[in-house]
XYZ file of N, CA, C and O in Angstrom:
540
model
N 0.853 -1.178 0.000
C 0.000 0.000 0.000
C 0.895 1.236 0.000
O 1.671 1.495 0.919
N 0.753 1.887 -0.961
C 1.490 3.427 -0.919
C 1.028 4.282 0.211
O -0.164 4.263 0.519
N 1.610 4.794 0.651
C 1.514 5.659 2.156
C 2.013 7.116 1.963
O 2.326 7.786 2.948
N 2.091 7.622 0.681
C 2.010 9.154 0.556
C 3.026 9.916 1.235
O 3.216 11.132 1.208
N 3.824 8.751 2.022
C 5.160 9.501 3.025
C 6.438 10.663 2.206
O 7.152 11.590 2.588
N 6.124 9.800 0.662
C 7.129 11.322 -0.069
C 6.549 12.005 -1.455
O 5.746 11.357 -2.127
N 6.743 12.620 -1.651
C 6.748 13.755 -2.560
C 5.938 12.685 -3.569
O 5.620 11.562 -3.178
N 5.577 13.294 -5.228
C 5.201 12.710 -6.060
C 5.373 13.385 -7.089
O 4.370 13.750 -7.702
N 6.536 13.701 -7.517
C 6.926 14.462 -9.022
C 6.606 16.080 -8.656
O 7.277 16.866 -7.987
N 5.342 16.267 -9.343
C 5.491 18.011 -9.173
C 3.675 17.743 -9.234
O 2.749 18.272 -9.849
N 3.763 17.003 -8.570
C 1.981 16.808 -7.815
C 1.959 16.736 -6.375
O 0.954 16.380 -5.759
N 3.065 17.072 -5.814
C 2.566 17.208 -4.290
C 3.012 19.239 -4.056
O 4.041 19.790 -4.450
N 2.135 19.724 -3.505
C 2.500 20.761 -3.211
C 2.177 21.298 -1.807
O 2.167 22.464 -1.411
N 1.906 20.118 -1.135
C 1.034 20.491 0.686
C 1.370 19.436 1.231
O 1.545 18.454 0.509
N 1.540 19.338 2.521
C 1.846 18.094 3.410
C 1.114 18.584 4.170
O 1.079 19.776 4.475
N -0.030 17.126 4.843
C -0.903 16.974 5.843
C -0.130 16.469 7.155
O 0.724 15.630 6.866
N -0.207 16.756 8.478
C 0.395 16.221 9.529
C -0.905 15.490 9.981
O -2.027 15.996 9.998
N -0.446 13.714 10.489
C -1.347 13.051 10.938
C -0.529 12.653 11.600
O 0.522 12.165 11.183
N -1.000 12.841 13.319
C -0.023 11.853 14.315
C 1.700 12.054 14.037
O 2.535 12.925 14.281
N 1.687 11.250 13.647
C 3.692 11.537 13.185
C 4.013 11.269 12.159
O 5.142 11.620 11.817
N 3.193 10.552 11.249
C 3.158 10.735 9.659
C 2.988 12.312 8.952
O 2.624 13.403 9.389
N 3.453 11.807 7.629
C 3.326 13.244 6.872
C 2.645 12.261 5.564
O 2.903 11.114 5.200
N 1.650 13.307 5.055
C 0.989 12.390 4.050
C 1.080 13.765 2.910
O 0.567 14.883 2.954
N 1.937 13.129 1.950
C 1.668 14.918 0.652
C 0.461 14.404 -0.376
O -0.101 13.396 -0.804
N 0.483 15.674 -0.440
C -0.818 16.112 -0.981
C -0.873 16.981 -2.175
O 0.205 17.545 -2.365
N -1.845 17.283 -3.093
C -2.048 18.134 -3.995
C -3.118 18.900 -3.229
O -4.149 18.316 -2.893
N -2.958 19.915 -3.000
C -4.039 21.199 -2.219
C -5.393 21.308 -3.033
O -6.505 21.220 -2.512
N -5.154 21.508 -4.361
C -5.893 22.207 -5.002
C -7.180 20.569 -5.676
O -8.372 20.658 -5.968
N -6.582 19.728 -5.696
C -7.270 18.103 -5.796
C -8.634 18.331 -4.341
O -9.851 18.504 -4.280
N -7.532 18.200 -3.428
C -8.191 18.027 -2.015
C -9.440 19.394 -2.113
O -10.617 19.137 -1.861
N -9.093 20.518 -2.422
C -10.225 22.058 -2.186
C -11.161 21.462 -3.008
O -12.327 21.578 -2.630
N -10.915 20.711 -4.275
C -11.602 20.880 -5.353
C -13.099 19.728 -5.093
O -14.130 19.783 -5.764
N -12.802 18.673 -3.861
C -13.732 17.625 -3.663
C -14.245 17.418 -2.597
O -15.024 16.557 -2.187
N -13.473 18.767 -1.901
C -14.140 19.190 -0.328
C -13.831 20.140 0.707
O -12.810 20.183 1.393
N -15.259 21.214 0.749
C -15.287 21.973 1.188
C -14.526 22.581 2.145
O -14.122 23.740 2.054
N -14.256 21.641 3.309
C -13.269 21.793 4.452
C -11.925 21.756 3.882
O -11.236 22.588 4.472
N -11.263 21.135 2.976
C -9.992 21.031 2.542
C -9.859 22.274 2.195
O -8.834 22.839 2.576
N -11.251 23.352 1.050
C -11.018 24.370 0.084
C -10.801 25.612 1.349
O -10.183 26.676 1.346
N -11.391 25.108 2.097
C -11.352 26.890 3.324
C -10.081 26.622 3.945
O -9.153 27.411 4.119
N -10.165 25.316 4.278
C -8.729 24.947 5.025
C -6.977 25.655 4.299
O -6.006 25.911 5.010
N -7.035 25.838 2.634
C -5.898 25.871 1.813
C -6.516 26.931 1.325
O -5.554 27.466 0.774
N -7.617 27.789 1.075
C -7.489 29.044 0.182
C -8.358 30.007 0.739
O -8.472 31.072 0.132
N -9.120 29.795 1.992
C -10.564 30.462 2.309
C -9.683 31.716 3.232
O -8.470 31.905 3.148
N -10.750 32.574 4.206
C -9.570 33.572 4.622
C -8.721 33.141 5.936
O -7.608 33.522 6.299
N -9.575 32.267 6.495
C -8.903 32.093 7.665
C -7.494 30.695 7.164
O -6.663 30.306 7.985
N -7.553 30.214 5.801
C -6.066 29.600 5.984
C -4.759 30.217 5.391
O -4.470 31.181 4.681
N -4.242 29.405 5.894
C -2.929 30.221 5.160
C -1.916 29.781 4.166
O -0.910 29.127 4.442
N -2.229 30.151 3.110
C -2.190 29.742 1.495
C -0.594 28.890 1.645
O -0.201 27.782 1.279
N 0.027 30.013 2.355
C 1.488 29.337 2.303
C 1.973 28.677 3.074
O 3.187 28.500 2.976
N 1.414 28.197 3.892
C 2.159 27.273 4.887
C 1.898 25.709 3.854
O 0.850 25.206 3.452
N 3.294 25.293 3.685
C 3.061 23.708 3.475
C 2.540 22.747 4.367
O 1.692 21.910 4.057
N 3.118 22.893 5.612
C 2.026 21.552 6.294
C 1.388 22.409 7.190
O 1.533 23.552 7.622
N 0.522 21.324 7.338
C -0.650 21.530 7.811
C -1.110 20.352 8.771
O -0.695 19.257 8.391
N -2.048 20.323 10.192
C -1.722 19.151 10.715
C -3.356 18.912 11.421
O -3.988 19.653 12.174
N -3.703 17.618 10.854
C -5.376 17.100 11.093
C -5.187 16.428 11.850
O -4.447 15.448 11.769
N -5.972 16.876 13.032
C -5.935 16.126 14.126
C -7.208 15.473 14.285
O -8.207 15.765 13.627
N -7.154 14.615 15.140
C -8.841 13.786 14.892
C -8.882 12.887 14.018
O -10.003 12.438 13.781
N -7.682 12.305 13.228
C -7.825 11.977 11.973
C -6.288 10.341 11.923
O -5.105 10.317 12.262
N -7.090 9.448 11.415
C -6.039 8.396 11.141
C -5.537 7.897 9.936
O -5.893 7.164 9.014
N -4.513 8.611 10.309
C -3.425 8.096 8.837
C -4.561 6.613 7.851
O -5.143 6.798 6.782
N -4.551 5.445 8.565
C -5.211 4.552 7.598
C -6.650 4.845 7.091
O -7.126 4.514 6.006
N -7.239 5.527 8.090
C -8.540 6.316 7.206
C -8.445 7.067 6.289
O -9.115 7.188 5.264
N -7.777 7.473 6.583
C -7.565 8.984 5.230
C -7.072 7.998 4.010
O -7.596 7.905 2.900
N -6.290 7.512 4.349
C -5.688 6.182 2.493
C -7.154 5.570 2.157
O -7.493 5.583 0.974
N -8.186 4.950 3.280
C -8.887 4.307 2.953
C -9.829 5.252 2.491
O -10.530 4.660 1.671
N -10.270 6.651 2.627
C -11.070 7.360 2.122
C -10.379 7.437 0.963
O -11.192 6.910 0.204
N -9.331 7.760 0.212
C -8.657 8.239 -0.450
C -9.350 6.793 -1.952
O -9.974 6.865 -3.011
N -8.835 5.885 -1.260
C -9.204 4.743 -2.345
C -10.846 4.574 -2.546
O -11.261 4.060 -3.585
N -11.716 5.000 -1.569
C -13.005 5.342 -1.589
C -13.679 6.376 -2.621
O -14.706 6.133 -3.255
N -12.971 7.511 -2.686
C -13.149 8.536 -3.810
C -12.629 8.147 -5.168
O -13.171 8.596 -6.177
N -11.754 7.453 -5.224
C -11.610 6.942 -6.795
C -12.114 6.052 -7.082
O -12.475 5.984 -8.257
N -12.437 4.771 -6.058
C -13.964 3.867 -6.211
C -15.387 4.458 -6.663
O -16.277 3.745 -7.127
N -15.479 5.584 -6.508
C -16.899 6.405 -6.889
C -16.683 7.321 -7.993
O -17.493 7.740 -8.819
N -15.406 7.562 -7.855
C -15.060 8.601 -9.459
C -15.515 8.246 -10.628
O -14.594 8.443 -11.421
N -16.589 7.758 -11.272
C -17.413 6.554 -12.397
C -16.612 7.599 -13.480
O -16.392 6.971 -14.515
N -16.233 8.651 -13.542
C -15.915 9.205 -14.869
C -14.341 9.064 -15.420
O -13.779 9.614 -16.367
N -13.751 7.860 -14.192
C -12.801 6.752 -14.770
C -12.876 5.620 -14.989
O -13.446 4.776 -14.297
N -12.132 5.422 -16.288
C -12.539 3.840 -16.752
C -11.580 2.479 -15.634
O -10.585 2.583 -14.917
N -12.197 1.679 -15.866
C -11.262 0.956 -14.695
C -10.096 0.636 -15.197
O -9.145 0.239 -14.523
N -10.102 0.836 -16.770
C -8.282 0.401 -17.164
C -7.418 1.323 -15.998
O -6.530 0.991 -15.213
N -8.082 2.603 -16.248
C -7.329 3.704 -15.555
C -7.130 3.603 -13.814
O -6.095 3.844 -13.193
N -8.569 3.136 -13.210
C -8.381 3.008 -11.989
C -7.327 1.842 -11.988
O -6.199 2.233 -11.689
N -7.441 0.450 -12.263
C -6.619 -0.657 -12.090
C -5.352 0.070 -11.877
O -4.627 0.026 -10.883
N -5.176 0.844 -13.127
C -3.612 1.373 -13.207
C -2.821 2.066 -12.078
O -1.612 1.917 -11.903
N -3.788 2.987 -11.192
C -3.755 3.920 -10.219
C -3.585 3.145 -8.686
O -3.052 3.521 -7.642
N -4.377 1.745 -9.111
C -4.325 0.997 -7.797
C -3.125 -0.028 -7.795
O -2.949 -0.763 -6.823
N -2.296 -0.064 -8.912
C -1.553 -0.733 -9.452
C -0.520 -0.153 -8.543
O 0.030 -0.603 -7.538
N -0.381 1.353 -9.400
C 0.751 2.210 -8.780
C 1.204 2.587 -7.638
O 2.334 2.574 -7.149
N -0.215 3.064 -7.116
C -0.068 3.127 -5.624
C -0.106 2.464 -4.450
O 0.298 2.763 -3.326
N -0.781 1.297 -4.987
C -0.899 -0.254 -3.853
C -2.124 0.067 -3.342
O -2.211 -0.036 -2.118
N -3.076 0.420 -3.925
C -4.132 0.502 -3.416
C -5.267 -0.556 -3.644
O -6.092 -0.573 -4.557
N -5.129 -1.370 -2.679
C -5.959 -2.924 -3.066
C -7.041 -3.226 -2.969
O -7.551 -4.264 -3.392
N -7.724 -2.060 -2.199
C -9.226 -2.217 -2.075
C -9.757 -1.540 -3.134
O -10.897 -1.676 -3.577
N -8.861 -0.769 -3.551
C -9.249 -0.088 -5.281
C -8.891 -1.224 -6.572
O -9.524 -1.094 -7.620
N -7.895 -2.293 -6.456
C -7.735 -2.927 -7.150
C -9.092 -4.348 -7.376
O -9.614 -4.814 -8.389
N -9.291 -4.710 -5.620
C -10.277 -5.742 -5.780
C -11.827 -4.882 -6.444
O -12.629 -5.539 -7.107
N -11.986 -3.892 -6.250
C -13.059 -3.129 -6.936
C -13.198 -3.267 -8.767
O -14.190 -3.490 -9.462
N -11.913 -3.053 -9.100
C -11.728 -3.047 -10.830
C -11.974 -4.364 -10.825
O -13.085 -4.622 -11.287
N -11.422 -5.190 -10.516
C -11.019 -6.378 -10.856
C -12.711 -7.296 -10.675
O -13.033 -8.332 -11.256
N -13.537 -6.490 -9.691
C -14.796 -7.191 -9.726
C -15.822 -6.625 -10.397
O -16.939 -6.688 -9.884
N -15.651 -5.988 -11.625
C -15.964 -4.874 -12.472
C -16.062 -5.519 -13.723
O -16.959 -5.352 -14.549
N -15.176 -6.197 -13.803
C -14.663 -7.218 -15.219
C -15.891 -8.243 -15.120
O -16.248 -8.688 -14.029
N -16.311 -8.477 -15.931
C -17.535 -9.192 -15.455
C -17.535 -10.267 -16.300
O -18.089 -11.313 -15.963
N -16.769 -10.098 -17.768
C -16.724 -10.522 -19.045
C -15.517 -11.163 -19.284
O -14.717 -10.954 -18.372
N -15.053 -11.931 -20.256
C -13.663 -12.122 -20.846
C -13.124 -11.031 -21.439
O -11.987 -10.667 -21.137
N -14.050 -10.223 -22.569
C -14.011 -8.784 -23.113
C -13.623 -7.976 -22.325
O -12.466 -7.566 -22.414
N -14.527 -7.492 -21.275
C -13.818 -6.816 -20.757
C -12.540 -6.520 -19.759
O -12.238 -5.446 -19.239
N -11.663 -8.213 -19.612
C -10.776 -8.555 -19.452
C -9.764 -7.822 -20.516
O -8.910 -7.054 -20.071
N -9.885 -8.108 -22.174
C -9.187 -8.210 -22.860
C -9.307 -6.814 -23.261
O -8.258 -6.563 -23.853
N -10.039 -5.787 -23.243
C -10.247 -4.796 -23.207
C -9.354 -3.966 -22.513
O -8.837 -3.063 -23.171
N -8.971 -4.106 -20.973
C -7.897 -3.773 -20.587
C -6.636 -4.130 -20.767
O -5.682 -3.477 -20.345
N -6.558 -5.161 -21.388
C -5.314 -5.371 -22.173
C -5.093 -4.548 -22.953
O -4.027 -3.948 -22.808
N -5.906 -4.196 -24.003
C -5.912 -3.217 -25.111
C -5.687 -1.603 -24.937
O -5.709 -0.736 -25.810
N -5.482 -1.491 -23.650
C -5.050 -0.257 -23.340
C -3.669 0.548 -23.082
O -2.708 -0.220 -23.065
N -3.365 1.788 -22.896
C -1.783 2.359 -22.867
C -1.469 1.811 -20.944
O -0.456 1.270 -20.501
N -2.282 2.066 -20.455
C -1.999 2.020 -18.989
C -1.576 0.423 -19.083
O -0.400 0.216 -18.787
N -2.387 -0.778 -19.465
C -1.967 -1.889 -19.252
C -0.611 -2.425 -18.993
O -0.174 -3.128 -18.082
N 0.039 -1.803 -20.245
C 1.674 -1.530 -20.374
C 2.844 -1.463 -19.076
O 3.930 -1.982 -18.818
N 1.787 -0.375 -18.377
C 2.691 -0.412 -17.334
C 2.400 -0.648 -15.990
O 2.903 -0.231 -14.947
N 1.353 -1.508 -16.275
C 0.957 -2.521 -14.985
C 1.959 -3.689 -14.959
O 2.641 -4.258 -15.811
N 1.723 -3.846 -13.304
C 3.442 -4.485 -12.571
C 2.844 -5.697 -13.180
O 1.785 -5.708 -13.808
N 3.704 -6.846 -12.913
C 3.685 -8.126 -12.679
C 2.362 -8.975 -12.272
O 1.530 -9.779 -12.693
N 2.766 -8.220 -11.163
C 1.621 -8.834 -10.165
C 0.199 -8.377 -10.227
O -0.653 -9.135 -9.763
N -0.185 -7.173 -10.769
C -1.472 -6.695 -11.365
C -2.048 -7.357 -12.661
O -3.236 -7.558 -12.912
N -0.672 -7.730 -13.635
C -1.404 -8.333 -14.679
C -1.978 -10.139 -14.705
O -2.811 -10.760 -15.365
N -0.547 -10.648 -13.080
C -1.257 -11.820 -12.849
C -2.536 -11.642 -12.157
O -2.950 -12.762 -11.858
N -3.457 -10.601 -11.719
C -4.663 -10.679 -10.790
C -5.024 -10.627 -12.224
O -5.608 -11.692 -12.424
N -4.991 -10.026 -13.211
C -5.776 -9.805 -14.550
C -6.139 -11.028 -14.966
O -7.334 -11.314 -15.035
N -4.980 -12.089 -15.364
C -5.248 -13.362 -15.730
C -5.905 -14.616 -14.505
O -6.333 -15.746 -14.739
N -5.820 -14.145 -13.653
C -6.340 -14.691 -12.490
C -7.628 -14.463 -12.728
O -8.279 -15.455 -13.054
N -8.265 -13.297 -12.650
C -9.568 -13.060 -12.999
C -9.813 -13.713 -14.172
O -10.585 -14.634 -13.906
N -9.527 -13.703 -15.429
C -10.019 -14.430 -16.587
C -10.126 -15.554 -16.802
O -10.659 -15.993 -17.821
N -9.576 -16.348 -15.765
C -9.545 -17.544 -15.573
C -10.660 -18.254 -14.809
O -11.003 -19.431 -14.690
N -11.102 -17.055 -14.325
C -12.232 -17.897 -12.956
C -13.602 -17.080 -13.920
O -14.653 -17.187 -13.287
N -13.782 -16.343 -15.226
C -14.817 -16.428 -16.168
C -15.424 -17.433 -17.132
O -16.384 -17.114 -17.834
C-alpha cells in the first residue's frame, strides 16, 4: 500500500500532519472535492502558504482508505485507468473493486488493449489473468 510519506513528481505541493506521519498532498485536488480542505488551503482564515498543515482527529489509515473510496466512486474513470492507479499506488481495495468490475472475458481483454496496461506491474497483470480464468 502506498503511504504518501514522499513527494510525487510536481503533484505534491502540501503536506498533511497526521499523528507523526506526513501524508503529501495536492491542495488544489483536495479544495476541489471538499469543502473543508477548500477553506482549510485558500478560504480567509487559511494560510495559502504554509506547506504543512496538521489534522488532528484523523487516522493516517482512514484517510488512504477514504482516499481509495473517492476513486472507487469517481465513475468518470474507466477501470483500465483506476486498475492502473491501484496498481501504482498499492491501493488494493481499489484494485479488488476493478477487478470485480470485469464481469466478461471482453472486458478482461479490453484492458489489455489499453496504454496504462503496459505499465501494470507483474503482479497486477497476474490478478488480470487470475480473474479471466475464474470467467
Amino acid at each position: 500500500r502506498f503511504d504518501f510519506s514522499t513527494a510525487t513528481d510536481n503533484l505534491s505541493d502540501g503536506i498533511l500532519l497526521i499523528g507523526d506521519k506526513k501524508v503529501h498532498i495536492n491542495k488544489s485536488i483536495l479544495a476541489l472535492h471538499s469543502p473543508v480542505f477548500n477553506t482549510m488551503f485558500y478560504g480567509k482564515f487559511g494560510d495559502k502558504t504554509k506547506e504543512e498543515m496538521e489534522l488532528k482527529e484523523v487516522e493516517h489509515e482512514c484517510l488512504i482508505e477514504r482516499v481509495e473510496r473517492f476513486l472507487i466512486d469517481s465513475s468518470h474513470m474507466s477501470i483500465a485507468y483506476l486498475l492502473y492507479l491501484s496498481d501504482k499506488y498499492r491501493l488494493y481495495l481499489l484494485q479488488e473493486h476493478c477487478l470485480s468490475k470485469l464481469e466478461k472475458t471482453e472486458d478482461v481483454k479490453a484492458v489489455k488493449n489499453t496504454e496504462g496496461y503496459r505499465a501494470l506491474s507483474d503482479k497486477a497483470r497476474l490478478a488480470l489473468l487470475g480473474k479471466m480464468m475464474k470467467l
